[in-house]
Coordinates of C-alpha atoms in Angstrom, one line a residue:
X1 CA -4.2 -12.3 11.8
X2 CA -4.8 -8.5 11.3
X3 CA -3.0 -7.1 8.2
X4 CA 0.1 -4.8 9.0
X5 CA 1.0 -2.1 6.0
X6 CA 4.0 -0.6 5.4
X7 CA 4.8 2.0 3.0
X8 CA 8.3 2.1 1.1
X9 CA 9.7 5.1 -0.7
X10 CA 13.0 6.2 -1.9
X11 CA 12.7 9.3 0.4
X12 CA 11.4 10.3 3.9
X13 CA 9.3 13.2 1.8
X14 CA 8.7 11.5 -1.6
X15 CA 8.2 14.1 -4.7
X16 CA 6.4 13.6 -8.3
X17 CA 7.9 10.5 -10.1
X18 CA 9.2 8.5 -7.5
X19 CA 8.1 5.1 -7.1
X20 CA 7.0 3.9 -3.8
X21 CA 5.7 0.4 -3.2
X22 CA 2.9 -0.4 -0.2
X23 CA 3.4 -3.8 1.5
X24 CA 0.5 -6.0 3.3
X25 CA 1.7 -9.0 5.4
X26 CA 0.0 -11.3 7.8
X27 CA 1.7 -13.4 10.2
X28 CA -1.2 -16.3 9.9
X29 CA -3.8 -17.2 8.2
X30 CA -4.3 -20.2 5.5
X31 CA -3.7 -19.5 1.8
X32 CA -4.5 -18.6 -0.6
X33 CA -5.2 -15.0 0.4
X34 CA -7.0 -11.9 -1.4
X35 CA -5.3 -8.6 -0.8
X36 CA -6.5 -5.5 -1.4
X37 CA -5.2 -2.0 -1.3
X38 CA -6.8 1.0 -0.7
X39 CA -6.3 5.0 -1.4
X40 CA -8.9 7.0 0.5
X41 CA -11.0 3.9 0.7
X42 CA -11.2 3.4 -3.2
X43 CA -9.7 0.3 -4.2
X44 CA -6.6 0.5 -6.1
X45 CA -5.5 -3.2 -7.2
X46 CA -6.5 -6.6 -5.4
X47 CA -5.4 -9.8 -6.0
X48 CA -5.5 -13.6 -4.8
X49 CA -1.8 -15.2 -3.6
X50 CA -0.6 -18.1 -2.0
X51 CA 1.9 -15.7 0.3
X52 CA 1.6 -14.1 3.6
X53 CA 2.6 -11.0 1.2
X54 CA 1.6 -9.2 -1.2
X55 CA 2.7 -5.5 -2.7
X56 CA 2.0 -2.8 -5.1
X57 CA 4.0 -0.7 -7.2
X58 CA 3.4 2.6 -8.5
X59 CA 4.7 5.8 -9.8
X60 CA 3.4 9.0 -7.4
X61 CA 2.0 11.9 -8.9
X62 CA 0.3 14.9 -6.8
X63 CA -2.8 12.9 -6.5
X64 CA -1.5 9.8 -4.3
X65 CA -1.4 12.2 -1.0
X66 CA -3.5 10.8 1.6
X67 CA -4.7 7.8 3.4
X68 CA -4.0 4.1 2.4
X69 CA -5.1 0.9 4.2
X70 CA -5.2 -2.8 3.1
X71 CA -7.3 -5.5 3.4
X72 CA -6.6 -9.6 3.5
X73 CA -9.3 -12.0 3.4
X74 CA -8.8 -15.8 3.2
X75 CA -12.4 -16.9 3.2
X76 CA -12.6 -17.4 6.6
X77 CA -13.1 -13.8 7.3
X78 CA -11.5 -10.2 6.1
X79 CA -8.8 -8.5 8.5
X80 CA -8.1 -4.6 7.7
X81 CA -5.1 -3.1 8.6
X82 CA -3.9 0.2 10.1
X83 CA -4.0 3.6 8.2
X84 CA -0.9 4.9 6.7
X85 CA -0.3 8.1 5.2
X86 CA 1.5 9.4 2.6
X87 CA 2.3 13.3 1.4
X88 CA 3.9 13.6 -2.1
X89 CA 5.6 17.1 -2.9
X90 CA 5.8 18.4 -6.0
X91 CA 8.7 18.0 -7.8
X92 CA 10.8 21.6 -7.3
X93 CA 13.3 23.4 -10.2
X94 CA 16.2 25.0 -9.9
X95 CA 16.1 28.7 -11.8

């Protein structure tokens, strides 16, 4: 089945430092399964599980505004999912 990614910060407007996790899940498919996430169609980390889930964690900087998507393949064919997108803000100091 088609790949549905979701993106989890701590925030509804996440700044500089916070750690947000994406999530790719399929609702069938056999296992193992390769997942792969994207940013702005470069591939950030991809790996092979024996879940219907898979996530990545990382620590946002500036740089991780834009566009992400994932991708789950079992062998039997590659399923992409939706486009979700994320704005980081910069983190602000009080004078």
């Amino acid at each position: 089945s088609r790949p549905v990614l979701t993106l989890r910060a701590p925030r509804a407007q996440p700044v500089v430092g916070d750690v947000a996790e994406l999530h790719c899940e399929v609702q069938r498919g056999s296992l193992p399964i390769r997942y792969q996430f994207y940013h702005e169609a470069v591939a950030l980390w991809s790996n092979s599980v024996s879940s219907k889930k898979a996530f990545f964690r990382f620590s946002l900087t500036e740089g991780h505004s834009g566009n992400y998507f994932c991708k789950a393949d079992n062998n039997l064919g590659a399923q992409r999912s939706d486009t979700v997108s994320l704005s980081v803000r910069g983190k602000w100091t009080q004078l």
